[in-house]
PDB file of C-alpha atoms in Angstrom:
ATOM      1  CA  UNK A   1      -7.296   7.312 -14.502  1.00 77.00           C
ATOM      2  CA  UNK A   2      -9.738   8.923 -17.030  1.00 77.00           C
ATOM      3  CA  UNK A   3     -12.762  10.411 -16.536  1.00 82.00           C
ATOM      4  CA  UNK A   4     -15.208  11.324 -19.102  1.00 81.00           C
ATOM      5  CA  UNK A   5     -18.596  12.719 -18.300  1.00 84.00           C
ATOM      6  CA  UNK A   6     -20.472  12.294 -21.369  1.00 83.00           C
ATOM      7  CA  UNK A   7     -24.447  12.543 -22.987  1.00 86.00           C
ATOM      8  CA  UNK A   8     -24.119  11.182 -26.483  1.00 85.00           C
ATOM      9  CA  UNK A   9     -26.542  12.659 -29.138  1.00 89.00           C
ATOM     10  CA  UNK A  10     -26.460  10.226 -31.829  1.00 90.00           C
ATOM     11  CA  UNK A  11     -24.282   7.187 -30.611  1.00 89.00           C
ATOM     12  CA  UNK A  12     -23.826   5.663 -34.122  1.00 86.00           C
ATOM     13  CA  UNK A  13     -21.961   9.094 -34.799  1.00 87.00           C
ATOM     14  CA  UNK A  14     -20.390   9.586 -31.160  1.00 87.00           C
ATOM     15  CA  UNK A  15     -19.243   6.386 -30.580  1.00 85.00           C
ATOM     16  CA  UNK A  16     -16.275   6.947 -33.062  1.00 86.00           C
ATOM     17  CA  UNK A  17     -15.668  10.509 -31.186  1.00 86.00           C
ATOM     18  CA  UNK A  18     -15.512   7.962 -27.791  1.00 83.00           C
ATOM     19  CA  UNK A  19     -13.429   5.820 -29.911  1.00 84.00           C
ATOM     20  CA  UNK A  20     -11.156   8.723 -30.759  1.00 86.00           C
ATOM     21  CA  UNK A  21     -11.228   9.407 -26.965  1.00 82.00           C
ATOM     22  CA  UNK A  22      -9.941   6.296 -26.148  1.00 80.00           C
ATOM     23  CA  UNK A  23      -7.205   5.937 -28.595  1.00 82.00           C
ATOM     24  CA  UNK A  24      -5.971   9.348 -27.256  1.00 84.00           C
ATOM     25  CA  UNK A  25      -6.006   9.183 -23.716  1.00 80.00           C
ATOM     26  CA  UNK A  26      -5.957   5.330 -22.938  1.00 75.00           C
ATOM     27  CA  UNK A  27      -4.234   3.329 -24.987  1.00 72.00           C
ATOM     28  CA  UNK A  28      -4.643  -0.805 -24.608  1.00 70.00           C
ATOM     29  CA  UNK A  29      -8.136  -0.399 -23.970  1.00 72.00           C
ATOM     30  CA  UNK A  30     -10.712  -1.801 -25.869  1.00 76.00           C
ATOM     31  CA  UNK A  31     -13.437   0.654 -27.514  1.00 76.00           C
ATOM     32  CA  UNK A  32     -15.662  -2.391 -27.912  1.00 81.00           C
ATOM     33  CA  UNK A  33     -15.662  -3.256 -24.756  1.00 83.00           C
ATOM     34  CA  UNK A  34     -16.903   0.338 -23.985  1.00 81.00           C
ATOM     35  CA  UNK A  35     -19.498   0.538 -26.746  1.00 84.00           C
ATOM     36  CA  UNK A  36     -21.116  -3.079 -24.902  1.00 87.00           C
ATOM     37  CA  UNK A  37     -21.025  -1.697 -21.702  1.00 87.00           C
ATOM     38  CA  UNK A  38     -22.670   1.638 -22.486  1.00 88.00           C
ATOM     39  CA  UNK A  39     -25.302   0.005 -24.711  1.00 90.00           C
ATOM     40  CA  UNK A  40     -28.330  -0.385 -22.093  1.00 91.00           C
ATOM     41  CA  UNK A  41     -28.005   3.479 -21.395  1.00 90.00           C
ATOM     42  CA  UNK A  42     -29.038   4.207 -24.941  1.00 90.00           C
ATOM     43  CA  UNK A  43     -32.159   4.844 -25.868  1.00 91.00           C
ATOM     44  CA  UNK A  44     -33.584   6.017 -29.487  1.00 92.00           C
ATOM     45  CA  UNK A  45     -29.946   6.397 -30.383  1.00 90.00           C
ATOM     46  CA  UNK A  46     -28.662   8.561 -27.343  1.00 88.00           C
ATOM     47  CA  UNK A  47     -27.784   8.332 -23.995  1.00 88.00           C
ATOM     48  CA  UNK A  48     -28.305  11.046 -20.771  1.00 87.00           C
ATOM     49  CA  UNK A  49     -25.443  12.487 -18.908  1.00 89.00           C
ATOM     50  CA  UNK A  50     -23.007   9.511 -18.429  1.00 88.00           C
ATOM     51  CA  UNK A  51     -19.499   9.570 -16.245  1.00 88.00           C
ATOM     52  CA  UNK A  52     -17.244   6.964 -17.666  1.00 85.00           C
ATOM     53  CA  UNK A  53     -14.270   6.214 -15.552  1.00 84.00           C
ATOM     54  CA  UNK A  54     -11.273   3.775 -16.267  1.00 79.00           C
ATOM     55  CA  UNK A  55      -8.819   3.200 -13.871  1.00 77.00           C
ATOM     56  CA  UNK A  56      -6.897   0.921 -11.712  1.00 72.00           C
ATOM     57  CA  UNK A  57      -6.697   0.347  -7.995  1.00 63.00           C
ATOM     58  CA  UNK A  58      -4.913  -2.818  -6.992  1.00 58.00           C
ATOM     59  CA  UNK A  59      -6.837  -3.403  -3.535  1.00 60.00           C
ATOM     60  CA  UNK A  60     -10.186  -3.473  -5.937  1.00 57.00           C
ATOM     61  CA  UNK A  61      -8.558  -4.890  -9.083  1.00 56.00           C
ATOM     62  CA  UNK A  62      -5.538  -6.531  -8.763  1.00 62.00           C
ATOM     63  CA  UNK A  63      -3.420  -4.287 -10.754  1.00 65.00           C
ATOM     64  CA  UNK A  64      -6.282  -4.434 -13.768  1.00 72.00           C
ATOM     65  CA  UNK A  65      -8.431  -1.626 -15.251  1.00 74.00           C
ATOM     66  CA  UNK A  66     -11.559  -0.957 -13.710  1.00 76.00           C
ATOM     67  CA  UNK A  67     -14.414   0.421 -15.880  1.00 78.00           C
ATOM     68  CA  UNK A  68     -17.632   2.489 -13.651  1.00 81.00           C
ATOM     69  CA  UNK A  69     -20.520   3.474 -16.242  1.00 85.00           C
ATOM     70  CA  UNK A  70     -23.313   5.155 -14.518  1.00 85.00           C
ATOM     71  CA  UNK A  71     -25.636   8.081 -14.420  1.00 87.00           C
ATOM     72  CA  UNK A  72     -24.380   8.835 -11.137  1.00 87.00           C
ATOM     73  CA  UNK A  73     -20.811  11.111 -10.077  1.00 85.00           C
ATOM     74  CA  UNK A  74     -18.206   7.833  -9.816  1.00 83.00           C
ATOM     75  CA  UNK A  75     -16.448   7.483  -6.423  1.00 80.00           C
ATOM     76  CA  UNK A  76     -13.221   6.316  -5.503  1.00 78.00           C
ATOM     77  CA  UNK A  77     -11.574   5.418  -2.606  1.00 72.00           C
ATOM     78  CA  UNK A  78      -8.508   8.068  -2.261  1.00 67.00           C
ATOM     79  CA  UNK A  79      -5.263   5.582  -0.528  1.00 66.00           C
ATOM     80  CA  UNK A  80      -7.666   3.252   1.197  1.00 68.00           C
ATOM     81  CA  UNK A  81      -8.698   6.019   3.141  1.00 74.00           C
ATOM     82  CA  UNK A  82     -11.127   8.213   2.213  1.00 76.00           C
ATOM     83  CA  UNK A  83     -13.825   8.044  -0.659  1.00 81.00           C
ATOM     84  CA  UNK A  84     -14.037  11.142  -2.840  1.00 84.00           C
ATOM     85  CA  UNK A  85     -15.458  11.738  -6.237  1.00 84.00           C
ATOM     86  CA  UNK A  86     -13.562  11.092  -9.211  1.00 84.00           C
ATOM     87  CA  UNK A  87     -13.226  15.183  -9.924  1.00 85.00           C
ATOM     88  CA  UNK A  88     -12.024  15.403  -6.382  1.00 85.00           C
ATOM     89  CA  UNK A  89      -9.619  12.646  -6.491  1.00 83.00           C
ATOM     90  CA  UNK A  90      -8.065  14.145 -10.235  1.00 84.00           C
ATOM     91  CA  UNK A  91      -7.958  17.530  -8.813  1.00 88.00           C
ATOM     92  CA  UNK A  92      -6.141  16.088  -5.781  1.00 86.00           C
ATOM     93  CA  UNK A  93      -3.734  14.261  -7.926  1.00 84.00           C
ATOM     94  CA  UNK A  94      -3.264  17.056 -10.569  1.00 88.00           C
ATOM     95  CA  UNK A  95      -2.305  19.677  -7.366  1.00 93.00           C
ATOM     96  CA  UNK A  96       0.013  16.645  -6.054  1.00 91.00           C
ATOM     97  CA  UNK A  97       1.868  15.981  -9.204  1.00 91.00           C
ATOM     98  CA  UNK A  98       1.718  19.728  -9.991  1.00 94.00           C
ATOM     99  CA  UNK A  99       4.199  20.460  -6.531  1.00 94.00           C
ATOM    100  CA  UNK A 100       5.885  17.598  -7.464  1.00 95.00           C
ATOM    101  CA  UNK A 101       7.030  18.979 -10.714  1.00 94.00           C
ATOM    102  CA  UNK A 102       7.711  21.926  -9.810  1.00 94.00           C
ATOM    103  CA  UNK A 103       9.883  20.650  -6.870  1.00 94.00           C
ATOM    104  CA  UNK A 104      11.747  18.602  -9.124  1.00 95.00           C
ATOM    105  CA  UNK A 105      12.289  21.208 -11.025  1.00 95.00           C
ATOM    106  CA  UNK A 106      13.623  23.517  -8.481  1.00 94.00           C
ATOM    107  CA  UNK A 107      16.012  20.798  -7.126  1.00 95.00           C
ATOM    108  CA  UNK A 108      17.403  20.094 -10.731  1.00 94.00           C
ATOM    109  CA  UNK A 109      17.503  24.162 -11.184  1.00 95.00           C
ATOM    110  CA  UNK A 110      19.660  24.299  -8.045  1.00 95.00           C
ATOM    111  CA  UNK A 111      22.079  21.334  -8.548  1.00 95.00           C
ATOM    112  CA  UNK A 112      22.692  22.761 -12.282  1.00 94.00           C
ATOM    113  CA  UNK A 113      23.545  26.151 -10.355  1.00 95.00           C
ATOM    114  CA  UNK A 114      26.041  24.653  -7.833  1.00 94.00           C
ATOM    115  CA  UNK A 115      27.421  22.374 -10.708  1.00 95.00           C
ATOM    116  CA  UNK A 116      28.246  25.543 -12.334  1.00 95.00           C
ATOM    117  CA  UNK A 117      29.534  27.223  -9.055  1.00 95.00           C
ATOM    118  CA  UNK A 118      31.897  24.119  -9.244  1.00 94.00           C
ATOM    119  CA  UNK A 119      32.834  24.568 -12.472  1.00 95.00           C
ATOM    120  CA  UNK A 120      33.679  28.430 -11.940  1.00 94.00           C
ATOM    121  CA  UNK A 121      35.556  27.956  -8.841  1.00 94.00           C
ATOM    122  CA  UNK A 122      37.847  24.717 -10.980  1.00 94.00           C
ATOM    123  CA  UNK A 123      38.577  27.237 -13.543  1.00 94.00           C
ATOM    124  CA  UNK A 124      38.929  30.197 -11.416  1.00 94.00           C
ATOM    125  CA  UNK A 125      41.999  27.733  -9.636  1.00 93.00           C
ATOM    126  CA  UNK A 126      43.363  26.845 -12.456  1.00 92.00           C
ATOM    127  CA  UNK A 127      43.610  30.184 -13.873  1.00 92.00           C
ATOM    128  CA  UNK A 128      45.770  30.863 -10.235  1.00 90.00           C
ATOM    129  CA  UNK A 129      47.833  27.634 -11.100  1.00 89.00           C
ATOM    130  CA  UNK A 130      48.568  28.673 -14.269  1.00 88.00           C
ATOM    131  CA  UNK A 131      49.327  31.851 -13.395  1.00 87.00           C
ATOM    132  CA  UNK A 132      51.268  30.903 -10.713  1.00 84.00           C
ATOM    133  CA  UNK A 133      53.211  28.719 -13.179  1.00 84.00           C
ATOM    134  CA  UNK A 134      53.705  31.381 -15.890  1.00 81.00           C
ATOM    135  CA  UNK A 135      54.919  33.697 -12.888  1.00 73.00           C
ATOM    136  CA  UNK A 136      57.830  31.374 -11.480  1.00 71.00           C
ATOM    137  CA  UNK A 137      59.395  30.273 -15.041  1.00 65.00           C
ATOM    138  CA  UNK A 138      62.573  31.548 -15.600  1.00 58.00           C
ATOM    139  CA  UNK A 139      62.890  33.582 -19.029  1.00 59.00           C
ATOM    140  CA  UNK A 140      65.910  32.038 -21.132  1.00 55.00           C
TER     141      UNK A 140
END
């Protein structure tokens, strides 16, 4: 998903900035298509407060983007269940994915440590073996 909330000054300048945006953020998308749709907001070369949102929700789109251009906050439906605003639903996401990460990375920092135990205790016996081995030769 990306949200922009925009008000564009001078379009025939901005509109490469949005471009820019675009290329960035979401590739595959069409900055055409965007200039078209935000054309009947402008007005002597600029536009109000605008919230641009691309994103895809297969119940609504069948797996394709969905573009919302408006003067208004965009809202989106949150799992089918509840409808929050598009800040809401990115600050949801961002916490979500932000635990996420830093479970996974707590679960790969504690199988590295017991992969190391494991290594420790393997040498640790075959230092005994060996020692054990050294200990019962016979000297010639």
């Amino acid at each position: 998903m990306l949200y922009v909330s925009v008000s564009l000054s001078d379009w025939k300048h901005d509109q490469e900035m949005l471009r820019f945006v675009l290329d960035t953020h979401f590739k595959g998308f069409d900055a055409k298509f965007m200039a078209k749709a935000i054309k009947p907001f402008i007005q002597d070369n600029q536009t109000g407060q605008l919230h641009l949102l691309i994103w895809q929700h297969s119940s609504h789109t069948q797996d394709e983007l969905k573009l919302s251009i408006g003067t208004e906050v965009p809202i989106v439906e949150r799992f089918g269940q509840e409808v929050v605003t598009a800040q809401q639903y990115i600050e949801q996401r961002r916490a979500y994915y932000t635990a996420e990460y830093a479970r996974y990375e707590a679960e790969a920092k504690n199988e590295s440590k017991r992969w190391e135990q494991l290594e420790q205790e393997r040498a640790e016996r075959r230092r005994k073996r060996e020692a054990k081995t050294a200990g019962t030769k016979s000297p010639k």
